[in-house]
Coordinates of C-alpha atoms in Angstrom, one line a residue:
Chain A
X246 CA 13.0 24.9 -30.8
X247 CA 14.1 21.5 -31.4
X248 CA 13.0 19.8 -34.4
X249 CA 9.8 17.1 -34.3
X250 CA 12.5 14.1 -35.3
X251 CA 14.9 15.1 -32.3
X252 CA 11.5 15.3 -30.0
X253 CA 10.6 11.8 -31.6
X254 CA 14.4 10.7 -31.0
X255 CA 14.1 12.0 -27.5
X256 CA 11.3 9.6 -26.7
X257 CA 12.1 6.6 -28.3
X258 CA 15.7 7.1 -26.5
X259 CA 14.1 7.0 -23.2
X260 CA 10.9 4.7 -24.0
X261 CA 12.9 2.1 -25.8
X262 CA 16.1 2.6 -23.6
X263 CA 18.4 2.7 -26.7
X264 CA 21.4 4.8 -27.7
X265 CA 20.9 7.9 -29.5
X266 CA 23.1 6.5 -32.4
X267 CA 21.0 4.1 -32.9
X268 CA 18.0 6.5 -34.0
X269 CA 17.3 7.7 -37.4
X270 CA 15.0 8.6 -39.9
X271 CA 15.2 4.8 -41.4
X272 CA 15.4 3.1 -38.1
X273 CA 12.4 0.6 -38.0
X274 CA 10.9 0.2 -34.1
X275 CA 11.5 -3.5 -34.7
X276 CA 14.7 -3.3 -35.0
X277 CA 15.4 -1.2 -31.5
X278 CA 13.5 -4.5 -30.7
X279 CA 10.2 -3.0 -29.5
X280 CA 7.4 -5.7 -29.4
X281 CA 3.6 -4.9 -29.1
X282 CA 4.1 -3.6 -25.4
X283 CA 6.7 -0.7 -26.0
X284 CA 4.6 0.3 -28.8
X285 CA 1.9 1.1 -27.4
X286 CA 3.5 3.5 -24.3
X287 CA 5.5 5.0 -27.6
X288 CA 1.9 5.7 -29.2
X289 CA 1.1 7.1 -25.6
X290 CA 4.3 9.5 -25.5
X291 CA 4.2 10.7 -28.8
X292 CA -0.1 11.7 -28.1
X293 CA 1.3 13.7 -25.2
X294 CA 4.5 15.1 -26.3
X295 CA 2.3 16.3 -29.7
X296 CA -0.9 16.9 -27.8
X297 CA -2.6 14.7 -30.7
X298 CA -4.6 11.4 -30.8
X299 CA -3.5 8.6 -32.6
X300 CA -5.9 5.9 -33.5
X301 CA -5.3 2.1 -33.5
X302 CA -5.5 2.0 -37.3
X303 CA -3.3 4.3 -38.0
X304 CA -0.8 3.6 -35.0
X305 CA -0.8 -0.1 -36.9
X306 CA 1.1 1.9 -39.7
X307 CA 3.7 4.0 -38.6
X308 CA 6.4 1.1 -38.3
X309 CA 10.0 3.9 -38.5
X310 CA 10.8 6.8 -36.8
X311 CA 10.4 8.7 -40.2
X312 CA 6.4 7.0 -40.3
X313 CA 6.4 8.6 -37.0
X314 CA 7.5 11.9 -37.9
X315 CA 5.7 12.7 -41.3
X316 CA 2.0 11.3 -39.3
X317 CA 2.9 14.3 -36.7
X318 CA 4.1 17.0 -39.0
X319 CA 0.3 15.6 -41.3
X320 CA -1.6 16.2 -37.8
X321 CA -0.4 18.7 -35.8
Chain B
X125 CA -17.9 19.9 10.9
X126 CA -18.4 16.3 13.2
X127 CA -15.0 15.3 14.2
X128 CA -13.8 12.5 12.4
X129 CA -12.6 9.3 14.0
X130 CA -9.4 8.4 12.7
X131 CA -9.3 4.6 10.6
X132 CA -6.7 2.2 9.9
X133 CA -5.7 -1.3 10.0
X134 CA -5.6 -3.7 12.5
X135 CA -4.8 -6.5 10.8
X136 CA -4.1 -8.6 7.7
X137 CA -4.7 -12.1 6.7
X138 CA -4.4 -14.0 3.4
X139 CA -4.9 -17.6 1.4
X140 CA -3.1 -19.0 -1.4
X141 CA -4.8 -22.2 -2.9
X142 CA -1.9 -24.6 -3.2
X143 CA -2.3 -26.3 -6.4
X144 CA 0.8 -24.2 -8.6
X145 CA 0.5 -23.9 -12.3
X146 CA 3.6 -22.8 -14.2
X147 CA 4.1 -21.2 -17.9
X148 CA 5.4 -24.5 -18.9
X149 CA 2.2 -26.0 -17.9
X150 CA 0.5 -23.3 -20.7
X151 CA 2.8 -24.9 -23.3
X152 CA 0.9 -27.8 -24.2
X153 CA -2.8 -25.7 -24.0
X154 CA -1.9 -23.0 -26.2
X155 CA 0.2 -21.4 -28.5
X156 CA 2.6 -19.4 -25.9
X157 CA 5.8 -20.1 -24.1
X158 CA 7.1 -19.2 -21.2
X159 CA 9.2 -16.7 -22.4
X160 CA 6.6 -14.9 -24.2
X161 CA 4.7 -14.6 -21.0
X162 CA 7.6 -13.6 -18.5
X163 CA 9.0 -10.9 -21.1
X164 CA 5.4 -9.0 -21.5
X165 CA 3.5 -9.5 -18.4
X166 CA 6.2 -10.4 -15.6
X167 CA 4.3 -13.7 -14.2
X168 CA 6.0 -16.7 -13.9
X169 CA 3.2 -19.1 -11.9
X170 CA -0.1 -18.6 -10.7
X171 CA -2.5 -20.7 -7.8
X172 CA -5.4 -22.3 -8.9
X173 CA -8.2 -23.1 -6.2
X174 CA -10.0 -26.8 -6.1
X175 CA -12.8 -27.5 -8.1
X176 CA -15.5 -27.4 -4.8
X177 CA -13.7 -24.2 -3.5
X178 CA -16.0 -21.0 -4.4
X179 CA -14.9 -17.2 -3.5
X180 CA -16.3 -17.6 -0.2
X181 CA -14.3 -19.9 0.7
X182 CA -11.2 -18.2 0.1
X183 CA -12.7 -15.5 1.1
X184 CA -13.2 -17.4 4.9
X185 CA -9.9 -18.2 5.1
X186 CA -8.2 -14.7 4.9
X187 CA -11.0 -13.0 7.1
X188 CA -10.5 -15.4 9.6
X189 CA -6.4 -15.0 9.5
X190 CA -7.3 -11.3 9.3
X191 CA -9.2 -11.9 12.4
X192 CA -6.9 -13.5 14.1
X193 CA -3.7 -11.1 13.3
X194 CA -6.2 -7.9 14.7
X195 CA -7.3 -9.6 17.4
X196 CA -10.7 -9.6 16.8
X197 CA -13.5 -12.1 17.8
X198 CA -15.8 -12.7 14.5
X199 CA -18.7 -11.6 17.0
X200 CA -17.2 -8.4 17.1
X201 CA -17.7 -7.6 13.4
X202 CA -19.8 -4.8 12.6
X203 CA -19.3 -5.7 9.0
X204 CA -17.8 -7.6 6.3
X205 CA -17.5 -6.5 2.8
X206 CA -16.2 -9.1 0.3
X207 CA -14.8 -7.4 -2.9
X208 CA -14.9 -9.6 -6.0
X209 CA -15.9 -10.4 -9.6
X210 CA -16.0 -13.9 -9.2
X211 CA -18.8 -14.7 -6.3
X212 CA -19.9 -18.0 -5.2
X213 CA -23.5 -17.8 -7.6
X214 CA -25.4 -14.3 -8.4
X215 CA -27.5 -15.1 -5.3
X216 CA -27.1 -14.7 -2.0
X217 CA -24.1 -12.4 -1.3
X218 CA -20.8 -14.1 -0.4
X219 CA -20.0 -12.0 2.1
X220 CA -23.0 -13.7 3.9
X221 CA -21.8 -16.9 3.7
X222 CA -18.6 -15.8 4.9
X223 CA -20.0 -14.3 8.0
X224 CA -22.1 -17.6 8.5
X225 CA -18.7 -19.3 8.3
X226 CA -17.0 -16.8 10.7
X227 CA -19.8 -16.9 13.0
X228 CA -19.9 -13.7 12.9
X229 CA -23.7 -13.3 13.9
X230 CA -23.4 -9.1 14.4
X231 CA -22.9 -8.0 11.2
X232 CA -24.2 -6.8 8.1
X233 CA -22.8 -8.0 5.0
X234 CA -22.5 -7.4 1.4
X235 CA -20.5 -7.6 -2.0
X236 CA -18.9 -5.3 -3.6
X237 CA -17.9 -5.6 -7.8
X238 CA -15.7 -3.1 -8.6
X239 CA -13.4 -5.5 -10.3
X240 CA -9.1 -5.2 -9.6
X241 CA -10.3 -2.2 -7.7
X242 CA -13.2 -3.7 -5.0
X243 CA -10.4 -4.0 -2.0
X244 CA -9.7 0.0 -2.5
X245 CA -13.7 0.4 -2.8
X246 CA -13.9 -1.9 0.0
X247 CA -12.0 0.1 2.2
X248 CA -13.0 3.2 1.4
X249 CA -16.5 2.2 1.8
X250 CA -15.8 0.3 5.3
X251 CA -13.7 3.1 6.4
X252 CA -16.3 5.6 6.5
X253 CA -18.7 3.4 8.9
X254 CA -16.0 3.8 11.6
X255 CA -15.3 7.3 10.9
X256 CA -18.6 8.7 11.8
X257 CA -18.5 6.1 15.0
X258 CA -21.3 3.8 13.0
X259 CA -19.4 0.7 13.3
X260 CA -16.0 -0.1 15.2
X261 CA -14.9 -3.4 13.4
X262 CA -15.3 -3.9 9.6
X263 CA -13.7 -6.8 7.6
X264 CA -12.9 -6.1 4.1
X265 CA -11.5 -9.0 2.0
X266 CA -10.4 -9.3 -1.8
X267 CA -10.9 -12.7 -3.5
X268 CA -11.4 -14.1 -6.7
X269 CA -11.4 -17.7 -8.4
X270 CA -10.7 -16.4 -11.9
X271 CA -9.1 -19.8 -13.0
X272 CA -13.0 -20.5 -13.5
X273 CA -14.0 -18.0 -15.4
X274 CA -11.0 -18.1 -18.0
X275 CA -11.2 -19.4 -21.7
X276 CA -7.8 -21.7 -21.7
X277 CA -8.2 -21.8 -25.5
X278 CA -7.9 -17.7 -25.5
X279 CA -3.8 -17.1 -24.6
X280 CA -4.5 -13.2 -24.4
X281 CA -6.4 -13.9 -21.5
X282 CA -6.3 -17.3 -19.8
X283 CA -2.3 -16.8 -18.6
X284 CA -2.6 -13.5 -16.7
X285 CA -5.0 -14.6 -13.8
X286 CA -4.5 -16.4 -10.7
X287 CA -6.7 -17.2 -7.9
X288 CA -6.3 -15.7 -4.1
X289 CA -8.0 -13.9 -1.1
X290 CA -6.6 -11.0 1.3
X291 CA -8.3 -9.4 3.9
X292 CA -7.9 -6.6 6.6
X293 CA -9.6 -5.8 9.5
X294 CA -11.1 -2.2 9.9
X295 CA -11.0 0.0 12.9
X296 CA -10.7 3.4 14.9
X297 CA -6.4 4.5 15.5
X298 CA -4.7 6.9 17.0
X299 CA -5.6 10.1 15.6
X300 CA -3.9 11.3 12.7
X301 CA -2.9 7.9 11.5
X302 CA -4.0 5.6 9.3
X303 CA -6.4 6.0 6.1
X304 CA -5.0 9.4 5.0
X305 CA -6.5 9.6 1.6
X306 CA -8.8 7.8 -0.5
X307 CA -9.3 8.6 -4.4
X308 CA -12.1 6.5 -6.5
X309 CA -13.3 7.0 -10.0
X310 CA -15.4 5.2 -12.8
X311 CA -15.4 5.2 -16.6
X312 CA -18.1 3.3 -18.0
X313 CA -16.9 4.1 -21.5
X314 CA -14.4 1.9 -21.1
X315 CA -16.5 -0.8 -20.4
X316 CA -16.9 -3.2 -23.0
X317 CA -12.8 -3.4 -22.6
X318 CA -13.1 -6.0 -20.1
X319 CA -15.5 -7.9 -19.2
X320 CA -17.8 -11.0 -19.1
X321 CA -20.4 -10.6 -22.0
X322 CA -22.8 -13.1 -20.7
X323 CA -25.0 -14.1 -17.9
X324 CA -26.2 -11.2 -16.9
X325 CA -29.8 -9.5 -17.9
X326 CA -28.0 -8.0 -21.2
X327 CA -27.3 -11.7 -22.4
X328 CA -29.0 -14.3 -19.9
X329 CA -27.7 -17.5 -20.2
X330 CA -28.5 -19.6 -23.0
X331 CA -27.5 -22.6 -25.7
X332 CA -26.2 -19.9 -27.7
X333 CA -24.1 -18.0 -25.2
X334 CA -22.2 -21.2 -23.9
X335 CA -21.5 -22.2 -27.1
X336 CA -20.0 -18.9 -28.1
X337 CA -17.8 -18.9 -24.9
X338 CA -19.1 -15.9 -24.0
X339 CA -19.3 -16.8 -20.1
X340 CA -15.1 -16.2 -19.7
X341 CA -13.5 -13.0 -19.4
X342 CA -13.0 -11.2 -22.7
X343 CA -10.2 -8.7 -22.8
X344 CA -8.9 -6.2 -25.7
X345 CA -5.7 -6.0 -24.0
X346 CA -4.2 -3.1 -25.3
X347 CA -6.4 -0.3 -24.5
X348 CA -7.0 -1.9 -20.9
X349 CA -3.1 -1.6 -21.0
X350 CA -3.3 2.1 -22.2
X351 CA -5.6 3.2 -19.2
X352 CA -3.6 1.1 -16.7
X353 CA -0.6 3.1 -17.5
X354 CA -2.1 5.9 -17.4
X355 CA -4.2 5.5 -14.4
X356 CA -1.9 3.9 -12.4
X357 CA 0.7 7.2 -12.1
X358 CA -2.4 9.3 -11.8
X359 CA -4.0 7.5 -9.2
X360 CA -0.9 7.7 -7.0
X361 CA -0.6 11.3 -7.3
X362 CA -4.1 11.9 -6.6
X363 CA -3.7 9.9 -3.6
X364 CA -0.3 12.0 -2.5
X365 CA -2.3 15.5 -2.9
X366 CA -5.1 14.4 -0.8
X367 CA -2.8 13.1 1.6
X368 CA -0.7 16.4 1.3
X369 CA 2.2 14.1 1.1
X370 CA 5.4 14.2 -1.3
X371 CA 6.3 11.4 -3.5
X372 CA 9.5 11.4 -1.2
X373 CA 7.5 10.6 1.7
X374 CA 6.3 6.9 0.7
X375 CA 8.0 4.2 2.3
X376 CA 6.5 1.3 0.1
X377 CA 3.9 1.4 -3.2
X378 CA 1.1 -1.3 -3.1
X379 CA -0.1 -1.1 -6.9
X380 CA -2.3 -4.0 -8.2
X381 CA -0.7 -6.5 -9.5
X382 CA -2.0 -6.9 -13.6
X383 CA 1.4 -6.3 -15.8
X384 CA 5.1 -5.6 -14.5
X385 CA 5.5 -3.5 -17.1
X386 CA 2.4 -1.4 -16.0
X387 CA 4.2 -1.5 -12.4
X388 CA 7.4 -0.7 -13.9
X389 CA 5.9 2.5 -15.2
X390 CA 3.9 3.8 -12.5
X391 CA 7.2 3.1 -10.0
X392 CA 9.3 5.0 -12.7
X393 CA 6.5 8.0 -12.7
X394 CA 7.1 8.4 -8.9
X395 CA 10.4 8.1 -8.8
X396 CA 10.2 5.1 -6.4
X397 CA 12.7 2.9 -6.6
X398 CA 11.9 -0.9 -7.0
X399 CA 13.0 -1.8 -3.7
X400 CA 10.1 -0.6 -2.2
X401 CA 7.0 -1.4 -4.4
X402 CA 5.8 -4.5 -3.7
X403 CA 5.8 -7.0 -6.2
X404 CA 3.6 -10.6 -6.2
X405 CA 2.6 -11.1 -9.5
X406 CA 5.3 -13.2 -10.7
X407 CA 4.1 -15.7 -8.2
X408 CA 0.5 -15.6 -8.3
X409 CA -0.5 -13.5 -11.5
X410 CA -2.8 -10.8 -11.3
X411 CA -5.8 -11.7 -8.7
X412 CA -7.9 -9.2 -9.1
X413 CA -9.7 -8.1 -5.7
X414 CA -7.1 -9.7 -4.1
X415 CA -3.7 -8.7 -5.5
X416 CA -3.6 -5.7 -3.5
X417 CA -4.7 -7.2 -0.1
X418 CA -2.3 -10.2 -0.3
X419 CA 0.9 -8.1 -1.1
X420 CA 0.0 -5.6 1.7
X421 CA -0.6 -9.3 4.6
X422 CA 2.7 -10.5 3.1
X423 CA 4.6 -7.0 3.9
X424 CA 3.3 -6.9 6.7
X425 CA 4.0 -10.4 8.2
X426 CA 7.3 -10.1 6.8
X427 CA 8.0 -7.5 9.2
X428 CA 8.4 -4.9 6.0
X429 CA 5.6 -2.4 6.9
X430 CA 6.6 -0.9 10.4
X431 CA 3.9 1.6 12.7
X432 CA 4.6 4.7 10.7
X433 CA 5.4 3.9 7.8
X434 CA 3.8 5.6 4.7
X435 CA 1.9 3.7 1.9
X436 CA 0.1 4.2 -0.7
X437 CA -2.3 1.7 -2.7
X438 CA -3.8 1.8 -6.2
X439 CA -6.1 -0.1 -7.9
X440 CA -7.3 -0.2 -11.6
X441 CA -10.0 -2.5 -13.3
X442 CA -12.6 -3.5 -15.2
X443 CA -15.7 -0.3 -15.3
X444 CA -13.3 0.9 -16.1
X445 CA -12.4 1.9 -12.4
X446 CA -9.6 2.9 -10.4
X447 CA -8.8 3.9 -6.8
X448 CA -6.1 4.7 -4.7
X449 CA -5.6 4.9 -1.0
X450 CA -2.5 6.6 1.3
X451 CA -2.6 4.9 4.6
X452 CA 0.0 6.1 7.7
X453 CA 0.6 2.8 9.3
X454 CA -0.9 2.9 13.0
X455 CA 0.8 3.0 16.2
X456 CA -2.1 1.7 18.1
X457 CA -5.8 1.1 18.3
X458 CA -8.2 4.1 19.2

């Protein structure tokens, strides 16, 4: 079973259209250059892939791929 | 069971106003670029209608082209249905003044507000008249003057929306062909997502109200642009399952035009590539009723759409609603 980070990696990969170097623990979505849009469909993937709900207040806060992973590991 | 009678198009018609404005032209309004608008919503330019033209009369000028293409005298008409969120005034119905100006003295008339999703509604609804051999001829057109119901000091709504009118003309096919599938649905949770807060019986018209702006559309964009992606793919496959179809088997994806990225996503979802999902919002901005309507009367006086052909529709608005349609283009009338 693949770890949540390489599930998280996977989707920003393919949501963002990035290289999989690129993705890390540290990496900030700003800098893969996401804007408000791409965020959004990330929130979307991530509620499916995790079968969770993230709401718009907390979504707000979870700016790194490591935000994303410790809110999923916190909810799951 | 009653035996069916098979429904499809006979033909298309659609009006543009002429007057063009650009992104540029929102530089010196508000706080946006052009840029800014291409990179998240795709549209480039949008038509605004005249300051005496009303919905009707947008609404006349694609029936009657619709008319024309089908073949169809306007005395023929069983009925006209004019989908819209933008009507001429509360009262009377604009699809009677259109038939007044089509001289179409036969047939019953009425509007339909189902927002970006009335010309699927439309269609579904017309469609059924012909099926049980009620009516033979029903006109069902799409338009919308948004540009007078936008806030040009709100940039999260006031760029997106352009003004336009499609129509198609209803009626029996060869059997097997045409309307394969309709899907509809509703979500009134959604529906203080998009909307116009005031002028209705919730909040009549007052002092107050105009002051507060509170007659223009009001939009919280991004959960409108959650259900859109979501709805979109959905729809679309609903649509193929009714139809008994495979995604393989579409020859050209109609989806309303709101948000390229939206488009982008549904397209992607099906596996269709971009070359055959048509694609009008850079030029006109999303119209509502009539995005759908106007795509499908350009593809097919382009010569695109061919008898046979497989297509399927979807539509997503304001209800929240949503609605797809697979349609087998027709050989011949029935």
């Amino acid at each position: 079973m693949s770890s949540i980070f390489e599930k998280v990696k996977a989707i920003v990969v393919e949501q963002l259209g990035v290289d999989e170097e690129e993705v890390n623990m540290e990496t900030s979505f700003e800098d893969l250059n996401a804007d408000s849009l791409d965020i959004v469909e990330l929130v979307m993937a991530l509620e499916e892939e995790f079968d969770i709900e993230i709401p718009d207040e907390d979504a707000e806060k979870i700016k790194t791929v490591g935000a994303a992973v410790d809110y999923i590991k916190e909810n799951q | 069971m009653i035996k069916l009678q098979s429904v499809g198009i006979w033909g298309t018609g659609s009006y543009l106003p002429e007057k063009i404005m650009t992104n540029k032209d929102f530089e010196s309004m508000i706080e946006t670029s052009d840029e800014w608008i291409v990179t998240r919503t795709g549209i480039r330019e949008r038509r605004i209608a005249k300051p005496e033209e009303a919905v009707s009369d947008l609404a006349y000028v694609a029936g009657q082209r619709a008319l024309e293409a089908a073949g169809v005298h306007p005395e023929e008409l069983d009925l006209i249905i004019v989908g819209s969120c933008t009507f001429d005034a509360y009262l009377p119905a604009s699809a009677c003044l259109v038939a007044d100006k089509l001289g179409a003295k036969r047939a019953a008339a009425f509007d339909l507000e189902t927002a970006c999703t009335s010309f699927i509604y439309g269609c579904a609804v017309g469609s059924q008249f012909i099926a049980t051999g009620t009516y033979r001829r029903v006109l069902v057109i799409g338009a919308e003057v948004l540009s007078k119901f936008m806030d040009y000091s709100d940039r999260n709504t006031c760029v997106l929306f352009g003004d336009g009118a499609g129509a198609a003309v209803l009626g029996p096919v060869e059997e097997g062909a045409g309307i394969k599938a309709v899907h509809l649905g509703a979500d009134g949770s959604g529906g203080k997502d998009l909307g116009v807060p005031a002028g209705g019986s919730r909040l009549p018209a007052t002092a107050e109200t105009l002051e507060q702006r509170q007659h223009y559309v009001k939009m919280n964009g991004k959960e409108v642009y959650k259900f859109a992606v979501r709805i979109m793919g959905d729809a679309a496959e609903k649509a193929l399952e009714i139809a008994d179809w495979e995604k393989e088997d579409i020859d050209f994806f109609i989806p309303h035009q709101a948000n390229m990225r939206i488009i982008d996503s549904a397209a992607k979802k099906l596996g269709i590539g971009m070359e055959r999902v048509a694609v009008n919002l850079d030029r006109y901005g999303n119209m509502s009723a009539a995005s759908i309507p106007v795509a499908l009367d350009e593809m097919v006086r382009s010569g695109q759409i061919q008898p046979g052909h497989r297509l399927i529709m979807v539509g997503f608005g304001a209800g929240l609603t949503w609605g797809s349609m697979a349609v087998e283009w027709a050989i011949s009338k029935g």
